[in-house]
C-alpha positions as MATLAB code, in Angstrom:
seq = 'MKFKDLHPNVRLRVFEAFFSDTISGIIFPFMAIYFSQNLGAGLAGILLSINIFIGIIASFYGGYLADKIGRKRLWAISEFIRFFSALIIAIANGFDFSSNHTAALITIGMFLINNICMGFSGPAAGAMLIDVSTKENRNFMYSVTFWANNLAAALGSLLGGFLFKDYLPQLFVLLAIAYFISAIIVTFFISETYIAKTEDTINKINILKDIFQKYSVVFKDRTFLLFTLGYLLILSLEFQLPNYIAIKLSQTMPEQNLLPFLGFKIDGINILGLLRAENTIIVIFCMFLVSKIVKNLKDKHVWLTGFIFFSLGYIVLSYSNNAYILILFMVLASVGELMYYAPHKTYLSVLPPEHLRSSYLAVNDLVIRLSFLIAYICIYLSSILSHILMTLIFIAMAILGLIILSSILPLLEKKLLKQTRISRNITKWRLYIYE';
ca = [
      -5.894  107.293  158.578;
      -7.916  107.962  161.741;
     -11.016  110.035  162.387;
      -9.052  112.495  164.528;
      -6.743  113.179  161.560;
      -9.571  114.668  159.522;
     -10.070  118.428  159.362;
     -12.107  119.811  162.327;
     -14.799  120.927  159.884;
     -15.242  117.358  158.696;
     -15.430  115.942  162.221;
     -17.992  118.564  163.220;
     -19.971  117.949  160.041;
     -20.153  114.213  160.771;
     -21.448  114.776  164.328;
     -23.828  117.555  163.287;
     -25.267  115.573  160.379;
     -25.571  112.378  162.411;
     -27.541  114.134  165.156;
     -29.871  116.135  162.904;
     -30.353  113.282  160.400;
     -31.295  110.870  163.182;
     -34.001  113.228  164.441;
     -35.149  113.973  160.884;
     -35.242  110.230  160.176;
     -37.715  109.741  163.019;
     -40.142  112.151  161.351;
     -39.652  112.678  157.629;
     -40.157  109.107  156.295;
     -43.540  108.960  158.028;
     -44.872  112.429  157.193;
     -46.807  111.161  154.170;
     -49.073  109.397  156.696;
     -49.626  112.652  158.587;
     -50.384  114.676  155.450;
     -52.677  112.049  153.914;
     -54.651  111.819  157.168;
     -55.112  115.576  157.504;
     -55.168  116.774  153.877;
     -56.200  113.720  151.907;
     -53.934  111.586  149.749;
     -54.592  113.544  146.539;
     -53.800  117.018  147.887;
     -50.894  115.684  149.936;
     -49.380  114.065  146.841;
     -49.659  117.280  144.820;
     -48.135  119.437  147.561;
     -45.276  117.003  148.199;
     -44.520  116.869  144.461;
     -44.376  120.674  144.384;
     -41.916  120.441  147.263;
     -39.608  118.270  145.160;
     -39.586  120.643  142.178;
     -39.035  123.718  144.346;
     -36.215  121.861  146.084;
     -34.537  121.365  142.702;
     -34.704  125.103  141.984;
     -33.414  125.906  145.479;
     -30.489  123.523  145.026;
     -29.451  125.291  141.816;
     -29.682  128.698  143.430;
     -27.967  127.446  146.591;
     -25.013  126.158  144.592;
     -24.748  129.525  142.881;
     -24.879  131.455  146.181;
     -22.307  129.241  147.913;
     -19.815  130.005  145.162;
     -20.638  133.710  145.452;
     -20.740  134.477  149.173;
     -18.895  131.516  150.706;
     -19.925  128.193  152.247;
     -20.357  128.971  155.946;
     -22.507  132.075  155.691;
     -25.140  130.452  153.482;
     -25.078  127.225  155.487;
     -25.496  129.028  158.835;
     -28.374  131.202  157.610;
     -30.120  128.125  156.203;
     -29.798  126.257  159.497;
     -31.327  129.109  161.508;
     -34.248  129.379  159.071;
     -34.749  125.591  159.355;
     -34.851  126.002  163.129;
     -37.577  128.653  162.951;
     -39.601  126.580  160.451;
     -39.471  123.562  162.776;
     -40.412  125.738  165.736;
     -43.495  127.018  163.871;
     -44.445  123.412  163.029;
     -44.182  122.460  166.713;
     -46.338  125.414  167.770;
     -48.927  124.814  165.034;
     -49.422  121.188  165.967;
     -49.577  121.830  169.697;
     -49.594  118.682  171.743;
     -52.474  116.807  170.165;
     -51.923  114.641  167.071;
     -55.437  114.857  165.651;
     -56.964  115.649  162.287;
     -56.202  119.338  161.872;
     -56.384  120.771  158.375;
     -54.965  124.186  159.270;
     -52.020  122.761  161.211;
     -51.256  120.392  158.335;
     -51.215  123.260  155.820;
     -48.869  125.257  158.055;
     -46.709  122.165  158.477;
     -46.380  121.474  154.769;
     -45.642  125.163  154.177;
     -42.820  125.012  156.700;
     -41.633  121.752  155.135;
     -41.350  123.672  151.869;
     -39.156  126.268  153.586;
     -37.105  123.476  155.131;
     -36.690  121.905  151.688;
     -35.503  125.210  150.236;
     -32.963  125.589  153.045;
     -31.681  122.085  152.406;
     -31.255  123.056  148.757;
     -29.216  126.067  149.876;
     -27.079  124.336  152.502;
     -26.482  120.983  150.776;
     -24.149  122.178  147.994;
     -22.337  124.486  150.440;
     -21.699  121.696  152.966;
     -20.637  119.300  150.209;
     -18.219  121.822  148.725;
     -16.770  122.492  152.172;
     -15.867  118.805  152.555;
     -13.936  118.951  149.300;
     -12.275  122.235  150.298;
     -10.712  120.768  153.451;
      -9.821  117.289  152.190;
      -7.094  115.829  149.991;
      -6.892  112.898  147.635;
      -5.111  110.905  150.329;
      -7.867  111.224  152.953;
     -10.940  111.734  150.776;
     -11.890  108.065  150.469;
     -11.712  107.667  154.245;
     -13.671  110.876  154.818;
     -16.498  109.811  152.508;
     -16.538  106.321  154.007;
     -17.029  107.831  157.466;
     -19.780  110.213  156.331;
     -21.527  107.426  154.399;
     -21.430  105.131  157.435;
     -22.692  107.866  159.762;
     -25.525  108.820  157.389;
     -26.715  105.225  157.139;
     -26.505  104.691  160.882;
     -28.537  107.866  161.428;
     -31.145  106.686  158.914;
     -31.354  103.285  160.590;
     -31.738  104.727  164.090;
     -34.239  107.307  162.889;
     -36.418  104.759  161.096;
     -36.321  102.385  164.054;
     -37.284  105.067  166.575;
     -39.852  106.585  164.238;
     -41.689  103.299  163.943;
     -42.321  103.347  167.693;
     -42.637  107.077  168.413;
     -44.208  108.765  165.384;
     -47.851  107.903  165.976;
     -48.085  108.749  169.679;
     -45.438  111.434  170.156;
     -45.432  113.516  166.969;
     -45.853  116.968  168.639;
     -42.954  116.204  170.967;
     -40.887  114.997  168.007;
     -41.469  118.338  166.254;
     -40.089  120.100  169.338;
     -37.096  117.761  169.285;
     -36.597  118.550  165.584;
     -36.504  122.279  166.328;
     -33.921  121.673  169.064;
     -31.807  119.582  166.679;
     -31.857  122.316  164.037;
     -30.966  124.956  166.636;
     -27.957  122.928  167.779;
     -26.893  122.480  164.142;
     -27.169  126.232  163.562;
     -24.984  126.926  166.614;
     -22.358  124.404  165.497;
     -22.174  125.813  161.976;
     -22.155  129.455  163.101;
     -19.626  129.266  165.914;
     -17.497  126.191  165.309;
     -17.296  125.573  161.549;
     -14.612  127.654  159.831;
     -15.048  129.234  156.410;
     -13.250  127.349  153.642;
     -13.871  129.531  150.639;
     -13.605  133.322  150.349;
     -15.327  134.678  147.273;
     -13.320  137.014  145.095;
     -14.185  140.698  145.342;
     -15.078  140.867  141.661;
     -17.270  137.777  142.062;
     -19.954  139.458  144.168;
     -23.621  139.125  143.341;
     -24.957  141.527  140.745;
     -28.540  142.042  141.870;
     -29.538  143.619  138.570;
     -28.304  140.793  136.371;
     -28.643  137.950  138.868;
     -30.583  135.655  136.511;
     -28.048  136.260  133.775;
     -25.246  135.587  136.232;
     -26.847  132.307  137.371;
     -27.308  131.239  133.754;
     -23.671  132.002  132.957;
     -22.471  130.025  135.988;
     -24.492  126.944  135.169;
     -23.810  127.183  131.444;
     -20.185  126.410  132.347;
     -21.327  123.351  134.298;
     -23.563  122.060  131.517;
     -20.791  122.503  128.952;
     -18.550  120.184  130.959;
     -19.065  116.985  128.945;
     -17.122  114.769  131.348;
     -19.160  115.915  134.338;
     -22.476  115.485  132.512;
     -21.567  111.957  131.421;
     -20.382  111.207  134.949;
     -23.742  112.378  136.315;
     -25.799  110.562  133.661;
     -23.980  107.262  134.101;
     -24.406  107.407  137.869;
     -28.083  108.326  137.510;
     -28.807  105.277  135.340;
     -27.206  102.902  137.840;
     -28.356  104.549  141.077;
     -31.958  104.532  139.795;
     -31.926  100.752  140.194;
     -31.739  101.141  143.982;
     -34.787  103.410  143.989;
     -36.822  100.600  142.429;
     -36.706   98.711  145.748;
     -39.310  100.810  147.614;
     -41.283  101.366  144.404;
     -41.491   98.896  141.493;
     -39.783   95.986  143.288;
     -41.948   96.488  146.388;
     -45.119   96.401  144.297;
     -43.929   93.393  142.294;
     -43.025   91.392  145.390;
     -46.290   92.211  147.161;
     -48.297   91.077  144.117;
     -46.379   88.060  142.854;
     -44.279   86.543  145.655;
     -46.040   83.624  147.356;
     -45.625   82.915  151.050;
     -42.479   80.870  151.653;
     -40.884   78.965  154.513;
     -37.680   80.910  155.070;
     -36.658   78.857  158.111;
     -38.683   75.618  157.847;
     -37.291   74.148  161.064;
     -38.620   77.168  162.979;
     -41.840   77.485  161.005;
     -40.874   81.032  159.967;
     -42.857   82.082  156.887;
     -42.390   85.206  154.804;
     -44.322   86.914  151.993;
     -43.644   89.761  149.552;
     -44.304   92.542  152.058;
     -42.270   90.900  154.811;
     -39.293   90.296  152.520;
     -39.208   93.986  151.578;
     -38.677   95.006  155.204;
     -36.103   92.261  155.596;
     -34.174   93.404  152.510;
     -34.098   97.034  153.674;
     -32.920   95.964  157.131;
     -30.302   93.696  155.556;
     -28.926   96.531  153.437;
     -28.715   98.863  156.436;
     -27.025   96.269  158.655;
     -24.417   95.441  155.989;
     -23.641   99.114  155.396;
     -23.275   99.874  159.106;
     -21.264   96.847  160.169;
     -19.255   96.070  157.018;
     -18.313   99.566  155.851;
     -14.798   99.606  157.254;
     -14.224   95.890  156.611;
     -14.879   96.346  152.895;
     -12.773   99.525  152.865;
      -9.891   97.622  154.459;
     -10.152   94.764  151.955;
     -10.054   97.039  148.895;
      -7.707   99.759  150.180;
      -4.697   98.375  148.282;
      -6.621   98.062  145.013;
      -6.825  100.814  142.427;
      -9.785  103.139  142.750;
     -10.881  102.561  139.159;
     -11.117   98.796  139.641;
     -12.993   99.082  142.941;
     -15.321  101.719  141.443;
     -16.363   99.705  138.400;
     -16.533   96.379  140.246;
     -18.729   97.987  142.888;
     -21.125   99.275  140.232;
     -21.267   95.830  138.595;
     -22.081   94.105  141.895;
     -24.614   96.810  142.747;
     -26.359   96.609  139.366;
     -26.435   92.815  139.257;
     -27.885   92.670  142.756;
     -30.812   94.987  142.008;
     -31.473   93.450  138.597;
     -31.960   90.051  140.227;
     -34.116   91.646  142.925;
     -36.343   93.052  140.186;
     -36.984   89.582  138.758;
     -36.721   86.845  141.397;
     -39.410   85.834  143.871;
     -37.246   83.330  145.739;
     -36.543   84.541  149.282;
     -33.090   82.944  149.479;
     -32.003   84.448  146.147;
     -33.352   87.861  147.121;
     -31.432   87.841  150.401;
     -28.222   86.622  148.695;
     -28.272   89.249  145.970;
     -29.073   92.034  148.421;
     -25.752   91.132  150.032;
     -24.095   91.532  146.621;
     -25.830   94.879  145.969;
     -24.900   96.195  149.426;
     -21.246   95.182  149.087;
     -21.173   96.835  145.663;
     -22.567  100.022  147.197;
     -19.833   99.992  149.843;
     -17.192   99.485  147.161;
     -18.166  102.215  144.723;
     -19.249  104.953  147.146;
     -15.925  106.400  148.333;
     -14.119  106.217  144.932;
     -17.164  107.786  143.295;
     -17.073  110.719  145.692;
     -13.337  111.060  145.109;
     -13.799  111.219  141.337;
     -16.624  113.725  141.795;
     -14.366  115.945  143.906;
     -11.823  116.436  141.089;
     -14.335  117.460  138.422;
     -15.405  120.974  139.509;
     -13.036  123.950  139.523;
     -12.661  125.526  142.969;
     -14.790  128.597  142.248;
     -17.688  126.468  140.948;
     -17.690  123.536  143.352;
     -21.073  124.294  144.894;
     -22.656  124.822  141.480;
     -21.347  121.475  140.259;
     -22.548  119.707  143.397;
     -25.969  121.321  143.063;
     -26.317  119.724  139.614;
     -25.011  116.424  140.959;
     -27.633  116.549  143.732;
     -30.287  116.252  141.025;
     -29.349  112.584  140.689;
     -31.344  111.709  143.818;
     -34.435  113.616  142.750;
     -34.293  112.303  139.182;
     -33.856  108.774  140.528;
     -37.150  109.197  142.339;
     -38.714  110.406  139.087;
     -37.416  107.387  137.138;
     -38.751  105.093  139.870;
     -42.194  106.671  139.590;
     -42.116  106.294  135.794;
     -41.214  102.619  136.192;
     -44.261  102.121  138.406;
     -46.405  103.393  135.529;
     -44.560  101.251  132.976;
     -45.093   98.161  135.126;
     -48.834   98.556  134.605;
     -48.451   98.009  130.851;
     -45.277   95.902  130.606;
     -44.454   92.419  131.877;
     -41.993   91.819  134.703;
     -39.530   90.321  132.226;
     -39.613   93.469  130.068;
     -39.139   95.626  133.168;
     -36.062   93.613  134.138;
     -34.725   93.990  130.589;
     -35.139   97.759  130.943;
     -33.113   97.679  134.169;
     -30.418   95.589  132.464;
     -30.239   98.133  129.644;
     -29.971  101.003  132.150;
     -27.137   99.250  134.003;
     -25.196   98.404  130.842;
     -25.579  101.914  129.429;
     -24.530  103.445  132.752;
     -21.443  101.223  132.952;
     -20.478  102.001  129.346;
     -20.749  105.740  129.998;
     -18.720  105.602  133.209;
     -16.074  103.349  131.649;
     -15.695  105.720  128.705;
     -14.801  108.695  130.930;
     -12.690  106.728  133.411;
      -9.357  107.624  131.727;
     -10.261  111.325  131.980;
     -11.213  110.935  135.644;
      -7.927  109.181  136.395;
      -6.025  111.943  134.595;
      -7.759  114.656  136.634;
      -7.183  112.723  139.848;
      -3.488  112.318  139.108;
      -3.147  116.005  138.270;
      -4.807  117.093  141.523;
      -2.649  114.676  143.521;
       0.501  116.219  142.054;
      -0.748  119.722  142.845;
      -1.605  118.695  146.411;
       1.851  117.185  146.928;
       3.564  120.291  145.553;
       1.549  122.508  147.887;
       2.481  120.303  150.840;
       6.185  120.467  149.924;
       5.949  124.249  149.559;
       4.368  124.584  153.002;
       7.051  122.409  154.571;
       9.735  124.537  152.907;
       8.164  127.740  154.274;
       7.925  126.328  157.802;
      11.539  125.196  157.701;
];
């Protein structure tokens, strides 16, 4: 399988996301600094938390709309609104990065609009990838998108560290340009992949009832809910790195000679940056190597083994203060992430029925936001519990997550096999028609 063999929509999505995510990565991870400087840490924290909750609501509604009016239309509208929100941010901030309360309020208001648009477009774009892919090329497709996303994040963070402080107004202009280019790509080059049924149009009078009925189907899907819960418990371990683990290392890890012959010393704060860089480097440079090594193995074995490696790596990170052990087990966690990612996306793709794909993906998108919430709760728990008890909690989360995912694995394999047979029959039918 080669990149050129993927559907044009997928190839365009990879380039569009890589470009816009790189620019976003220069700005977004550092915006807490901007808001705390201009609004104060307390108000900034409250407003950013509101952003998260509104984003959750928008994601639910966006999934509903994408299954009602189609993927492209909602995605394109969202991208143009994101462009205008970024343009207003650029105008409001002018060309002087100084303490400006009014500009900061306008900026966070536009960030809220941007967050809502991401909630609308995310499920639509995710459903589109499933629409135009097959079981045979899905693992490769998700491996490519995963690699591109991580490379964009790495480039964005690297550039942001050097450019954010001195060139923020110019970066806002660049963000608006990036969103405009994305809107043009989606509007004029992405093709629609899902046409809503005539009888499935939006009923404006009973829209809340309609949304409830749509999502009631999702929440009655026991396999999907267990799939989401199991993944949430395991993925939450990764979100401990910039939260609980970061705090623990900064407080308890003594300075160590990492390379004694060079006199290179490292402490808890330094090791955190090193671990994040290590994870990014492994993902970027080892993605296709790991995929090649495991390509002849069964998805279910790669999936579960990847989760085990991933969980074990972060559990050790939550406990150890030895620099060598931390670096070694970050390698294990990163390799596990590379192993489970593509099979996990493949299993996710077979769970939703075609007419509810965006709604299912909107619920699945909650995993990221809820992982943040669990990480914040763990920070609070760490103030009253010992580090050993915190590690035991992480072990329990990992074991429970693995038990849940293992229990539904036969059902996932059954659904995957069924979809593969359908896909092959459709391909044979098309070949017969062409002949």
